[in-house]
Tab-separated table of C-alpha atoms in Angstrom:
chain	number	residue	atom	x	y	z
A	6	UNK	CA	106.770	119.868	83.406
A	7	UNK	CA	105.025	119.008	86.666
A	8	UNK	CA	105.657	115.315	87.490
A	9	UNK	CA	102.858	112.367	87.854
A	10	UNK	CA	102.700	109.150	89.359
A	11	UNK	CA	103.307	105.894	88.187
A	12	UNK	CA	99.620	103.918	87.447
A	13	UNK	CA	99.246	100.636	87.568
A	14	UNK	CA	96.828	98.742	84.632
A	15	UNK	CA	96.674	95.237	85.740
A	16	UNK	CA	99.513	94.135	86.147
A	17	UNK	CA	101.292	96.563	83.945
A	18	UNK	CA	103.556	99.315	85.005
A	19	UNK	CA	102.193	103.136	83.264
A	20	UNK	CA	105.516	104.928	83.768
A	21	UNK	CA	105.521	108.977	82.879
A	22	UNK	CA	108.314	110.532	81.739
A	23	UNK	CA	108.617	112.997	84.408
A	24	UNK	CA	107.565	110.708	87.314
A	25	UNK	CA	107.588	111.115	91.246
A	26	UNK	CA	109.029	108.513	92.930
A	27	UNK	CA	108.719	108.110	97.054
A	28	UNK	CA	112.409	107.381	98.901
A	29	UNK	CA	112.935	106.664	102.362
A	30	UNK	CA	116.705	108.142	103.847
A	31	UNK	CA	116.880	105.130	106.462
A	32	UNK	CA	118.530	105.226	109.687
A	33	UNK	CA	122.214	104.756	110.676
A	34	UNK	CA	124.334	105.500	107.122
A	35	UNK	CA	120.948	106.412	105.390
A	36	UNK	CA	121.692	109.630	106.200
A	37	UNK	CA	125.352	109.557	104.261
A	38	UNK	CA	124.295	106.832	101.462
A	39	UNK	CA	120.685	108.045	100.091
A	40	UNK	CA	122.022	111.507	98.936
A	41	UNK	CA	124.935	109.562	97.387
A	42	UNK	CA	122.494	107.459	95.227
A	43	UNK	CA	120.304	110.758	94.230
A	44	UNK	CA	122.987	111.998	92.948
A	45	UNK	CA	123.939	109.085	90.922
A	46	UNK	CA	120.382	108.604	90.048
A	47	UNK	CA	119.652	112.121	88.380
A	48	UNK	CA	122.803	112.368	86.690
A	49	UNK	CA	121.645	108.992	84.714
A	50	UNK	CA	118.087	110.070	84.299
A	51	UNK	CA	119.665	113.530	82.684
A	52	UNK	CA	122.475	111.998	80.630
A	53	UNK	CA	120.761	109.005	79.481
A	54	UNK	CA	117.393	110.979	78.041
A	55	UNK	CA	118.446	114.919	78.153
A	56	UNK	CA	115.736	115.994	80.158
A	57	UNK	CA	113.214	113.540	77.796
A	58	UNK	CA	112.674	112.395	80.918
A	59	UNK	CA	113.568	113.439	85.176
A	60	UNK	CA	112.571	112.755	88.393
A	61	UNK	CA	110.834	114.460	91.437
A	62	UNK	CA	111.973	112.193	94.727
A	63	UNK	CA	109.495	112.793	97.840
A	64	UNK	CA	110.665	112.106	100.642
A	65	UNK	CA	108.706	109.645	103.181
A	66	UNK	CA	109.245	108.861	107.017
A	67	UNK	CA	110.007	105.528	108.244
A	68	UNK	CA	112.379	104.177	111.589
A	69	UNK	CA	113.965	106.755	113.766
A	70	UNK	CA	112.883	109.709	112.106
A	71	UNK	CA	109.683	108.788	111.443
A	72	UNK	CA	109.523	107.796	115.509
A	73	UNK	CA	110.991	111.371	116.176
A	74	UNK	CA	108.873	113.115	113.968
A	75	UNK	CA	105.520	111.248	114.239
A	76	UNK	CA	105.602	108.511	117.379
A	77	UNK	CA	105.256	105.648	114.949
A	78	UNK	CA	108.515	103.812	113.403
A	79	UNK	CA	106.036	103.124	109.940
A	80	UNK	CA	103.355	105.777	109.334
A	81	UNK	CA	100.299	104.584	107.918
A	82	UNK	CA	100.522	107.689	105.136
A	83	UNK	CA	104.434	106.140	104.622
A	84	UNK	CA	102.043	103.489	103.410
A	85	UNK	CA	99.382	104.873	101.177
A	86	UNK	CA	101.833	106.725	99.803
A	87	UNK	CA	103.917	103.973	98.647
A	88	UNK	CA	100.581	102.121	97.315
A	89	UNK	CA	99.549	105.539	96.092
A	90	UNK	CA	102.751	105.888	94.035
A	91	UNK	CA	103.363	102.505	93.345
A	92	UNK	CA	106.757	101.759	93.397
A	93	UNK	CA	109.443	103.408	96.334
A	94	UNK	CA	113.584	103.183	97.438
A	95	UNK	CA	114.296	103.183	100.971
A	96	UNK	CA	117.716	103.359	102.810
A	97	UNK	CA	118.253	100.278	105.858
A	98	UNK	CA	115.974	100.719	108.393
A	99	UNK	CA	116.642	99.839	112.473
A	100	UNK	CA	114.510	97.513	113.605
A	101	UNK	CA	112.389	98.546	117.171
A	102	UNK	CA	113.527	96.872	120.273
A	103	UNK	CA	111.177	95.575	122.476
A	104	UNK	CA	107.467	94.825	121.230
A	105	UNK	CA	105.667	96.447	118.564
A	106	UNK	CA	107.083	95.942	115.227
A	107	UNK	CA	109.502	92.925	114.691
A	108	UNK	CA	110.953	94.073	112.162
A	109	UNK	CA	110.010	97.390	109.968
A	110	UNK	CA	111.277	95.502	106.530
A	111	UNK	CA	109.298	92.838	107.311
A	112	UNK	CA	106.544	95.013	108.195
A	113	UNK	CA	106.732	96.913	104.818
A	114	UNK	CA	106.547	93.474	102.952
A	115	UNK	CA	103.945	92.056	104.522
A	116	UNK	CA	101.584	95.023	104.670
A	117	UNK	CA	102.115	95.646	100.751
A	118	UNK	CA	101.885	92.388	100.378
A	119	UNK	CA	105.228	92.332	98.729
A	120	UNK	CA	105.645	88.733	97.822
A	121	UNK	CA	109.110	88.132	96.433
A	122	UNK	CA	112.469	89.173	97.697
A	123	UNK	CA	114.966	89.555	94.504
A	124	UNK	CA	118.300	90.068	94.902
A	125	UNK	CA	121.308	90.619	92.037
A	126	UNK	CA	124.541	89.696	93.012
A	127	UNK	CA	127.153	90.398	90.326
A	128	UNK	CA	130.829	91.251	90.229
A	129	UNK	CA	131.743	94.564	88.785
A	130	UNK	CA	135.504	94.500	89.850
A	131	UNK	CA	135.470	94.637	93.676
A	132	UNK	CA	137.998	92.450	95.259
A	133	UNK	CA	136.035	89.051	95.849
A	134	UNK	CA	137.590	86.281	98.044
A	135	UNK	CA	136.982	83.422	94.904
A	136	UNK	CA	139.469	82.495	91.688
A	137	UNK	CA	136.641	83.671	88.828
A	138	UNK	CA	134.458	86.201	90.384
A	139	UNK	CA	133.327	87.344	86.664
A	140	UNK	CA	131.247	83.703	86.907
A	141	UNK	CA	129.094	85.365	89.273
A	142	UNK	CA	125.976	86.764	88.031
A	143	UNK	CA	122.455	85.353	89.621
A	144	UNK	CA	119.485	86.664	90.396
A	145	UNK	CA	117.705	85.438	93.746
A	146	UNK	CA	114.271	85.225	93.908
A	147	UNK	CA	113.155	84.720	97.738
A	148	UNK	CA	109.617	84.455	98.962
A	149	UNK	CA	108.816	86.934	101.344
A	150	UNK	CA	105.475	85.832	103.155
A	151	UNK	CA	105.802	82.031	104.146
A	152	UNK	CA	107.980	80.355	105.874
A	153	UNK	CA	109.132	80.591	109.521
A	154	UNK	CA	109.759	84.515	108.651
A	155	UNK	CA	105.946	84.916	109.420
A	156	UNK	CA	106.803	84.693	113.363
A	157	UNK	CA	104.608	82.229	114.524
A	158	UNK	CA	106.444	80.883	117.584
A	159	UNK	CA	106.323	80.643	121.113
A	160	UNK	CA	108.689	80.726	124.018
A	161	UNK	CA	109.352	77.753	125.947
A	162	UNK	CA	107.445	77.169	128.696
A	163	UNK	CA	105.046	79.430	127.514
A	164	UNK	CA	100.858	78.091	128.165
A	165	UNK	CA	100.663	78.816	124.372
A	166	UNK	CA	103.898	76.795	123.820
A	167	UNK	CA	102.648	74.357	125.995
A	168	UNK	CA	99.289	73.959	124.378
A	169	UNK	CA	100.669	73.246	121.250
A	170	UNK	CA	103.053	70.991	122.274
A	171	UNK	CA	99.956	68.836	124.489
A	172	UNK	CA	97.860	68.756	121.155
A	173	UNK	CA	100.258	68.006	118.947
A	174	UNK	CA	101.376	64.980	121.325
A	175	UNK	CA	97.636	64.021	122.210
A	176	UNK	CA	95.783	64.599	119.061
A	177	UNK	CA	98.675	64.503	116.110
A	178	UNK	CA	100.248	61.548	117.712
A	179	UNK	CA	103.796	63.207	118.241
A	180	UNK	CA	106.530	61.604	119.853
A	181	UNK	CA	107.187	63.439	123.259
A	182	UNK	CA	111.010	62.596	122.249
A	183	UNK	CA	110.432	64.399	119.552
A	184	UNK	CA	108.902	67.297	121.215
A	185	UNK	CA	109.968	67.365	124.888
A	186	UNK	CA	108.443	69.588	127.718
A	187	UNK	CA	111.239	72.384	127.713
A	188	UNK	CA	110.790	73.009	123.581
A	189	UNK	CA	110.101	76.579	121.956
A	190	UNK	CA	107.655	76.131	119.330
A	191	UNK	CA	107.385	78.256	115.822
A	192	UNK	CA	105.383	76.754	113.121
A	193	UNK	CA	106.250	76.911	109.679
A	194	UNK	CA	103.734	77.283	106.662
A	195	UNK	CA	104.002	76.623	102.700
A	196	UNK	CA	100.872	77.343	100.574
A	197	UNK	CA	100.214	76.619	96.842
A	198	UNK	CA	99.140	80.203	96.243
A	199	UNK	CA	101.658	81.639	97.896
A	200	UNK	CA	104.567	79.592	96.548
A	201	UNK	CA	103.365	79.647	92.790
A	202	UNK	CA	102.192	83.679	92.359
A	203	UNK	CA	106.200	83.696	93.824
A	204	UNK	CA	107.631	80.860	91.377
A	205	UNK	CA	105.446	82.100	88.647
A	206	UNK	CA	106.958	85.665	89.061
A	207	UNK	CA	110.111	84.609	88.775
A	208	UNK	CA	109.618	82.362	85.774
A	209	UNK	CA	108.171	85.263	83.849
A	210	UNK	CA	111.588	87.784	84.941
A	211	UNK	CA	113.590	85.237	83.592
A	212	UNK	CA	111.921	84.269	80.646
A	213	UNK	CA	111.597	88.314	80.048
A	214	UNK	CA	115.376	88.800	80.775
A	215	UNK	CA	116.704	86.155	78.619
A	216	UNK	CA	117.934	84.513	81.611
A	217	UNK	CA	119.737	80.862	80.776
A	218	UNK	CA	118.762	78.792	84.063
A	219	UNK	CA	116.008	78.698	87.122
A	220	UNK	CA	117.002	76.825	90.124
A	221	UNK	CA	114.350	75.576	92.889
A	222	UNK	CA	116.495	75.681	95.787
A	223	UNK	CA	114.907	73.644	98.842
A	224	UNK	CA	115.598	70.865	101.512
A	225	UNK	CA	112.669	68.720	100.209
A	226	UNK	CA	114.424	65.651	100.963
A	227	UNK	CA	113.815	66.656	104.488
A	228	UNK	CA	111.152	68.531	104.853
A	229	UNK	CA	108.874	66.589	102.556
A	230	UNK	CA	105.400	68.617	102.538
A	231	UNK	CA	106.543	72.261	103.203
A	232	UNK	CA	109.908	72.467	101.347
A	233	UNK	CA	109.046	69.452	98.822
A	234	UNK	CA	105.539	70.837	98.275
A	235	UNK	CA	107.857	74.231	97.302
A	236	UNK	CA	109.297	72.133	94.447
A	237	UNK	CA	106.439	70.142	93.418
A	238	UNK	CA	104.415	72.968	92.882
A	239	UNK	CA	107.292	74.828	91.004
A	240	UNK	CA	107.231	72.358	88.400
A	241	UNK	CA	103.315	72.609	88.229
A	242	UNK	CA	103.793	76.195	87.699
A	243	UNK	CA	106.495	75.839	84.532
A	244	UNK	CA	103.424	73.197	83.365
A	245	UNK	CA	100.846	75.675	82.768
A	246	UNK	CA	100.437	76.724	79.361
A	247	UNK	CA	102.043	80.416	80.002
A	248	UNK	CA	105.021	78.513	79.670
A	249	UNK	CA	104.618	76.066	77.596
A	250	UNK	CA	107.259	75.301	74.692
A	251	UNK	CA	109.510	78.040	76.677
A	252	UNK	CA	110.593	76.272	79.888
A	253	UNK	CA	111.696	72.908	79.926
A	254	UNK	CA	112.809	70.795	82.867
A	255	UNK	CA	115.915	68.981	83.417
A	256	UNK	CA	114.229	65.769	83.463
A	257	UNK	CA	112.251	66.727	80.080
A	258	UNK	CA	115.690	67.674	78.425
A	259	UNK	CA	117.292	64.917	79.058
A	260	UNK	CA	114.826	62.632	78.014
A	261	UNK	CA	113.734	64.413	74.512
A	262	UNK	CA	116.876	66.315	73.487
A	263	UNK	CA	119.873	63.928	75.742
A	264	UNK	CA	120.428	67.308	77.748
A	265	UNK	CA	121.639	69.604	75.035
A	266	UNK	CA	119.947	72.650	75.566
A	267	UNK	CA	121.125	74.185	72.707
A	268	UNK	CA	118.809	71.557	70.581
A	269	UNK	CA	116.238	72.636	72.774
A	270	UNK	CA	116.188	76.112	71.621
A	271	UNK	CA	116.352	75.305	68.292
A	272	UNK	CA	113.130	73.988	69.171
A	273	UNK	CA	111.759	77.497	70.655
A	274	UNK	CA	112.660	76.399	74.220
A	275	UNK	CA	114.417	79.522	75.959
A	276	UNK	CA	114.806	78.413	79.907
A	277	UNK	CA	116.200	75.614	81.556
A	278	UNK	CA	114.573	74.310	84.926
A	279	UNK	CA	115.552	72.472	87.995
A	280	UNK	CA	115.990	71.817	91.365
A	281	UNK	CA	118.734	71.296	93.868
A	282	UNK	CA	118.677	70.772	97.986
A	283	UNK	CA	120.133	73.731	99.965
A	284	UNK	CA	123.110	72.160	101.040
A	285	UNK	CA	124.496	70.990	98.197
A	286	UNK	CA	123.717	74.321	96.140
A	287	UNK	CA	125.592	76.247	99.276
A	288	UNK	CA	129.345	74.206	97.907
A	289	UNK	CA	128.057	73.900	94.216
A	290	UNK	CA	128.280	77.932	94.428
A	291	UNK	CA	132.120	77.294	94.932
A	292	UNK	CA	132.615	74.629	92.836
A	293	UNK	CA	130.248	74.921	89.505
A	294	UNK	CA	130.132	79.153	90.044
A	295	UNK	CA	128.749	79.841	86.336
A	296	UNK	CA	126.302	77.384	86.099
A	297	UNK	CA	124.043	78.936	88.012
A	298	UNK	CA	121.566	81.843	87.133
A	299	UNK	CA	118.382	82.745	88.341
A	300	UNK	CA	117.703	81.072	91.901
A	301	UNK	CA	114.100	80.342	93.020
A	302	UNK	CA	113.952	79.758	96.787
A	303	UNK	CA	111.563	80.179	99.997
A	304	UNK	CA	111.965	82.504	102.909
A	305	UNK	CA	114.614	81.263	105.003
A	306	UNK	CA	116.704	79.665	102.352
A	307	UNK	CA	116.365	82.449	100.177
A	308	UNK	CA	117.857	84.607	102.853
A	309	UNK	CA	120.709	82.477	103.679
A	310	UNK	CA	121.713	82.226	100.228
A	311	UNK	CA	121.706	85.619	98.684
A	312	UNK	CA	123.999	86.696	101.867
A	313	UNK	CA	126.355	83.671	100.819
A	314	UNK	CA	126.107	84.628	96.876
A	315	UNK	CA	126.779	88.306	97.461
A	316	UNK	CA	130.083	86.667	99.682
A	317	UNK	CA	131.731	85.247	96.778
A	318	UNK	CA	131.563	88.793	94.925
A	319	UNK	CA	132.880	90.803	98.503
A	320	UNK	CA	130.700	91.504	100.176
A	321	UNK	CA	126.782	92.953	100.611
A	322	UNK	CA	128.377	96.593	100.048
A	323	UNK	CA	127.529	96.061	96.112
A	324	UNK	CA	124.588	93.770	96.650
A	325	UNK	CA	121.186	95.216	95.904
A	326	UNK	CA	118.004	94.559	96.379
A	327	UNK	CA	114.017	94.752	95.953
A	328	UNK	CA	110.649	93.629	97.304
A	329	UNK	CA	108.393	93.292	94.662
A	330	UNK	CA	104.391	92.333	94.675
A	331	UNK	CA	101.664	92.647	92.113
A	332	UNK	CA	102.936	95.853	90.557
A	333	UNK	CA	104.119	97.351	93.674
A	334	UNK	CA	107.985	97.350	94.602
A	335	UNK	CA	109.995	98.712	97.207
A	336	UNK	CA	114.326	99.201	96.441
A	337	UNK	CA	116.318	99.001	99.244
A	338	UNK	CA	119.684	98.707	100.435
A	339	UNK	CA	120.693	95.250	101.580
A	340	UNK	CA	123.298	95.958	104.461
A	341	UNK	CA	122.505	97.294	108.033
A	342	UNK	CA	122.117	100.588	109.744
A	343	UNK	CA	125.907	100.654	110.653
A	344	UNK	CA	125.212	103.622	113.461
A	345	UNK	CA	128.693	103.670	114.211
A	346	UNK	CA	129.349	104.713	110.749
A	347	UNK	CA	126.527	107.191	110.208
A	348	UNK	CA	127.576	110.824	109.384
A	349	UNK	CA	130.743	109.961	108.816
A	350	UNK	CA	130.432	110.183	104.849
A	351	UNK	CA	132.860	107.234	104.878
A	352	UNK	CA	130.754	104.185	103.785
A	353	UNK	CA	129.908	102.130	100.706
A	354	UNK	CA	126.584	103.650	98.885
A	355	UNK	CA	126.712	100.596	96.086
A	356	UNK	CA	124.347	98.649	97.390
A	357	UNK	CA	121.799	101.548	97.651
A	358	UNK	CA	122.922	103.322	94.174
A	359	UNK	CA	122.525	99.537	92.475
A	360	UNK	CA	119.566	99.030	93.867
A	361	UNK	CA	118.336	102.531	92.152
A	362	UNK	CA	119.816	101.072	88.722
A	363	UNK	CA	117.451	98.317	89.171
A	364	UNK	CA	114.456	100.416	89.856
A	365	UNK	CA	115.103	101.911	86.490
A	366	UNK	CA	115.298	99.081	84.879
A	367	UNK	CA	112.237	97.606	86.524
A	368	UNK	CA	110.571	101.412	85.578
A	369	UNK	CA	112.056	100.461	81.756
A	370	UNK	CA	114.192	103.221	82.151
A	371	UNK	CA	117.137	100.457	80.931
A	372	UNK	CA	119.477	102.901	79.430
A	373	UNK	CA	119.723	105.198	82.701
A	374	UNK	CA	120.236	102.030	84.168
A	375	UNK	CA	123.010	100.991	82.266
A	376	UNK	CA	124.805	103.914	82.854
A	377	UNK	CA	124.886	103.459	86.437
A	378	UNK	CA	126.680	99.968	86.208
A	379	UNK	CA	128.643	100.931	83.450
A	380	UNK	CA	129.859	103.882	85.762
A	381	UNK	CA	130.460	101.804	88.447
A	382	UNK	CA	132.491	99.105	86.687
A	383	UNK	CA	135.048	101.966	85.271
A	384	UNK	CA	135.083	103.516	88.662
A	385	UNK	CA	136.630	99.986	90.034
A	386	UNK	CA	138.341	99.507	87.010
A	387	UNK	CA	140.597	102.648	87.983
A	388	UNK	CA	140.874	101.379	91.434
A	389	UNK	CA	138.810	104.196	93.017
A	390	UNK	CA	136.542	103.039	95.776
A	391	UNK	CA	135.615	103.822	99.727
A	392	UNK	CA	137.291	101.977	102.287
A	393	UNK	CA	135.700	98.801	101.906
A	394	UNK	CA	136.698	98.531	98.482
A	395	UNK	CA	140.164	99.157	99.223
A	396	UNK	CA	141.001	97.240	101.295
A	397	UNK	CA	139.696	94.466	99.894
A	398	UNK	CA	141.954	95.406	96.837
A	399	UNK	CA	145.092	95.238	99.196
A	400	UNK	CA	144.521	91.818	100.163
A	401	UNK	CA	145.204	91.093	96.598
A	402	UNK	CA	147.745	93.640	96.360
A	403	UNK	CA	146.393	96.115	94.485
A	404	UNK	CA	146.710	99.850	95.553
A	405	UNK	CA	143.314	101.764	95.163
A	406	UNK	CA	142.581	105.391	95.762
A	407	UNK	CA	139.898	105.590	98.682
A	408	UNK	CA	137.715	108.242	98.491
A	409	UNK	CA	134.327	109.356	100.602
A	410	UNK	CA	130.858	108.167	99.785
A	411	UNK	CA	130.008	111.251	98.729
A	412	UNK	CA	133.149	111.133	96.535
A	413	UNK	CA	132.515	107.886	95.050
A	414	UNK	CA	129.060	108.633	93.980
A	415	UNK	CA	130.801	111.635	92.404
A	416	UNK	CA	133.547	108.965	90.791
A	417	UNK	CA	130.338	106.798	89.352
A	418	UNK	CA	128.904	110.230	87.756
A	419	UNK	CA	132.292	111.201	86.328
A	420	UNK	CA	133.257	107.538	84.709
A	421	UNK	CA	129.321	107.059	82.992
């Protein structure tokens, strides 16, 4: 059976069962890790439904082949395609040096408009550098298009930079302590619509997930109208009557039910919301691991912390991750190019091949899904894992069996 393309009704994913999904190989280890997670994917797809259901991967161009190839790092038909097919995996991606694109992932989320970053850490037996890794298991949510990520800056001594800095002096009555001669200058925005569409995303995930706990994550205390304006409107968002009776606040639970939340859902309430400042959340990852869930954050604190989650579990090598808008999405890889790896068939393909598992499950293809981390988790279980892995097992002196990327996708097929 020939396959067709995803549609998109509303808001609401039409997924075929024989469906053609767009990948990008990526530069650097793209070339060694993106087979590795085809592999893994279509042995899921075929085990989990028996042919019920498959899929037909087209390949699009993107970074250095795409430059080799075309002249352009991002194609414009890379893009229609992606909107054209709705949802796409890609493998990291180098970003240009010099002008032109700042940065091709940014580029991507931007142009598909590509709102929220979310990123799964979880521990599936890697070594981890923490007593209780199994405590580990959050779900970032990071807004991709505010923030200081937008680029809005200027060098110092720059006219523009000095413009800026002679209106905001002359006509915003800024101190010129505050905002000497020799500053660079970068502005940083947070809108309403922006921030809630993101908040309001998450919200719904969670709620659909049976997830325990959201988190706003911010520095409000500081940065009163961008960052506190983050959190204010957050809590506007869980007010509207989408969530009514189903989220409840810290503040509201401790008032009407003396913060037992298990009262509360007696009650029909099935999420808990609240709010900490960036700092404090950064040790309260250390020291209060489980209590922590789904994470709601903007840009450049959402960016900083799923780096530092992902830590506590080893590493980015099993850290995946997606960009996802109104219906569109784009799976990715969360690590680097690693050139110096590339070709080598040596390097860690979990982030990529996790990534994939979460496509499915996004796609509602949740028992293909499962199989993947299920295959994963007794692939680490009998100590079989690429270098990375290993070594991170010897630390706590544990002999495991390193094998290729190539050879571990094969390991994740063979152990689902």
């Amino acid at each position: 059976m020939s396959a067709e393309k995803i549609r998109l009704e509303g808001d609401r994913l039409v997924v075929p069962d024989h469906v053609c999904i767009p990948y990008i190989q990526g530069d650097g280890v793209g070339v060694d890790i993106t087979p590795a997670m085809l592999r893994v994917v279509d042995a899921a797809v075929s085990k989990a439904y028996g042919g019920g259901r498959s899929i037909e991967w087209l390949e699009l161009l993107a970074g250095e082949k795409a430059k080799e190839r075309t002249g352009e790092y991002l194609p414009g038909e890379t893009i229609e395609a992606i909107r054209e097919h709705v949802v796409a995996i890609k493998g990291p991606l180098t970003t240009p040096v010099g002008g032109g694109i700042r940065s091709l992932n940014v580029a991507l989320r931007q142009i598909l408009d590509l709102y929220s970053c979310v990123r799964p850490v979880r521990w599936y037996g890697q070594g981890a550098p923490i007593k209780r890794p199994e405590l580990v298991d959050y779900v970032i949510w990071r807004e991709n298009t505010d923030d200081v990520y937008i680029g809005i800056e200027w060098p110092a001594g720059s006219p523009e930079a000095r413009k800026l800095i002679s209106f905001l002096r002359d006509e915003m009555g800024v101190p010129e302590g505050k905002l000497p001669d020799d500053a660079s200058v970068g502005i940083k925005p947070a809108s309403e619509k922006k921030s809630k569409r993101h908040i309001r995303k998450a919200l719904r995930w969670a709620l659909e997930n049976g997830r325990r706990t959201a988190t706003l994550m911010h520095k409000g205390n500081i940065q009163k109208f961008t960052e506190g304006y983050f959190v204010r409107w957050g809590y506007e968002v869980a007010a509207e009557p989408e969530f009514a009776g189903l989220v409840i606040t810290e503040e509201e639970l401790g008032e009407r039910y003396a913060g037992d939340m298990e009262k509360a859902k007696a009650d029909g309430y099935k999420l808990l919301l609240n709010d900490r400042i960036a700092d404090n959340m950064f040790q309260q990852l250390l020291t209060r691991t489980g209590e922590y869930d789904v994470i709601i954050a903007m840009n450049l604190n959402g960016d900083y912390i799923s780096d530092a989650a992902a830590g506590l579990v080893g590493g980015l090598g099993l850290a995946p991750g997606a960009n996802i808008g109104d219906g569109y999405a784009v799976f990715e890889a969360t690590h680097g190019t690693a050139p110096k790896h590339a070709g080598k068939d040596e390097v860690n393909p979990g982030s990529l091949i996790l990534s994939a598992a979460f496509m499915l499950d996004y796609l509602g293809w949740k028992e293909a899904a499962s199989l993947i981390e299920e295959g994963l988790r007794r692939t680490l279980a009998d100590r079989i894992g690429t270098y990375d892995l290993v070594r991170e097992w010897k630390k706590e002196g544990i002999e495991g069996k390193k094998v290729s990327c190539s050879g571990f996708a094969k390991a994740i097929v063979e152990h689902m």
